[in-house]
Amino acid sequence: MRELSLADTAWYGILAAGALFGLLYVFPSPQVFLAGLNVPLTALIAMVLMIPVFALYAGLGSAMPRMGGDYLYQSRAIHPAVGFTFTFAWEVFMWVTFTTTGGLVVATLGLQPLLFNLGLQWESSALIDAANWFGGANGLLVTTLALTSMAFAVTLRGIGAYRKIQCFLIIPAIVVSNIVLILLLLRSNSSFITQFNEFHQAATGDPNFHATVQAAAERGGFENPSFSFRYTVMFLSVVGLAWYVVFGAQGLLGETKQANNFGRLFRAFAIGGLYVGLVAWVIPTWLFQRMVGNEFMNAYAFAFTNGDVTSPAGATIPSFAMMMTSSPIVSILLALGFIAVGFYFTTCVFLNMTRVLSAMGMDRTIPEWFSRISERFHAPVNAALFYFAVAVALNVLYRFDDEVKNTMVYGGAFTSVGVIAMSGLAGMLFAYRAKHVHEVSPVARHRILGLPLIAVAGAVTFLAAGAVTVMNLIYPELGFTTTAARLLLLLSLVVSAIWFFAYRAWQKRNGVDLDLAFRQLPPE
């Protein structure tokens, strides 16, 4: 049953494309490792590149409005082995880490700064202790496991239950929080310095913490970097998440009304992209940069990363914004949005990936058990159980190994762009390798310079997202060139490929020809 409207799908994508949670990635580490980057400019570049990405996914999605998303597009337009290998390794497996990202958003962007600020205002040591606990390893683990359990429960209730939560809880909280965040970041630099010092005087006893940060940075050898266009472009590695307005087309189009309408699907993505690009990425990061001052922003990032200054309420844009108000109500309204988007982020991974696993089960590239739909819940319960078990196991591992956690968390952002690159390749080949599907699709009548629109959009997407993927693999500044990181990416692909060919051979020996499944679309 198709229960999602195109508006629901647009909002689903807005939330996935960095609505509030994207701020987790933009400060303070990038200012140290990519010194001189300009985050708002990176976001504007990403917005320009959104257009072919949206055309690609609207074209593929309207041609194949089924569950499975990237797996379906790549397996039909490139090759079944490619479709399975990349989506199982870089989506199903790597994206489990987004349950951790959801926990990080709730704990460090929502609860930690909220409780610390309320503790200072109400002179409550219990609230301050709670804030510190949520900012620590145990607090993150408990938060993540709680969110994972809730996401599992929502998945069992079905897409209709999630739609109500999104419409009546998540979206209002996000919109209000976004407005509050922008209003708080409108402070002048002089007003920021005053509020910043007052907050830290109450928190640490230092009445001029602004000067303390600058002095600590100078002692460490800090020099304010000049603008770097190279690093600004390289940061598309992270800000490329803004392209994920198409997230609904990566798993849920089988449950979306009018998903076979190319024009309306493209408009839904475009409107969502304009909103998330400006309201979630460009405006908040530009206002933050303007409020704190470019030099101080870089000095703080340098001193904090080196361990020369502490950050009682967390070193994040939301924590800085919360320092600008003494109103508990304003602080709560700001925090609620981050708590809501953290819950969404954990839940959306379950919703999308259980649909991908179901599609794989229907094609018999993994056991058919994964594709079974519960008669009681009308949901892919088996796939949800599997994903829940993997998520719990990995998050418990992260509690005891920060290196693995950090590699997986950043790897999730990296592989997100890599998957889009492979779907770009699928778009390039779609009109030729899946000609029978393309010719009857809504996108077939659209051409550019005599070439199929889907092929042109696919080529641009493949080049842009592919370039970002290559940058991740060769530039150490992006943090993914360590031996452990490269092994993680390579082994996930190798193991997935071995599984595909071995399982296909086993099925063939038992009289099941998997190749037949890839000559047609799965049933609705």
Coordinates of C-alpha atoms in Angstrom, one line a residue, residues 89 91-104 136-138 140-142 144-145 148 387 389-412 480 488:
A89 CA 28.7 -3.0 1.6
E91 CA 24.6 1.1 2.4
V92 CA 23.3 -1.9 4.4
F93 CA 26.5 -2.4 6.3
M94 CA 28.1 1.0 6.5
W95 CA 24.9 2.9 7.2
V96 CA 24.3 0.9 10.4
T97 CA 26.6 3.6 11.8
F98 CA 23.9 6.2 11.3
T99 CA 22.2 4.8 14.3
T100 CA 25.3 6.1 16.1
T101 CA 25.0 9.4 14.4
G102 CA 21.4 9.7 15.6
G103 CA 22.7 9.0 19.1
L104 CA 25.4 11.7 18.7
G136 CA 30.4 10.8 27.6
A137 CA 30.8 7.3 26.2
N138 CA 28.2 5.6 28.4
L140 CA 26.1 8.0 24.0
L141 CA 25.8 4.2 24.2
V142 CA 22.6 4.3 26.2
T144 CA 21.9 5.2 20.8
L145 CA 20.5 1.9 22.1
T148 CA 17.7 1.9 18.0
Y387 CA 19.3 -4.9 11.3
A389 CA 20.9 -7.1 16.0
V390 CA 23.7 -5.7 13.9
A391 CA 23.1 -2.2 15.1
V392 CA 23.2 -3.2 18.8
A393 CA 26.3 -5.3 18.3
L394 CA 28.2 -2.5 16.5
N395 CA 27.3 0.2 18.9
V396 CA 28.4 -1.9 21.9
L397 CA 31.7 -2.4 20.0
Y398 CA 32.0 1.4 19.5
R399 CA 31.7 1.9 23.2
F400 CA 35.1 0.2 23.7
D401 CA 36.9 1.2 20.5
D402 CA 36.7 4.9 19.5
E403 CA 38.9 4.4 16.4
V404 CA 36.4 2.0 14.9
K405 CA 33.5 4.3 15.9
N406 CA 35.1 7.4 14.3
T407 CA 36.1 5.5 11.2
M408 CA 32.5 4.1 10.7
V409 CA 30.8 7.4 11.5
Y410 CA 32.8 9.3 8.9
G411 CA 32.8 6.3 6.6
G412 CA 29.0 6.5 6.6
F480 CA 39.8 8.2 5.4
L488 CA 37.1 -1.3 6.0

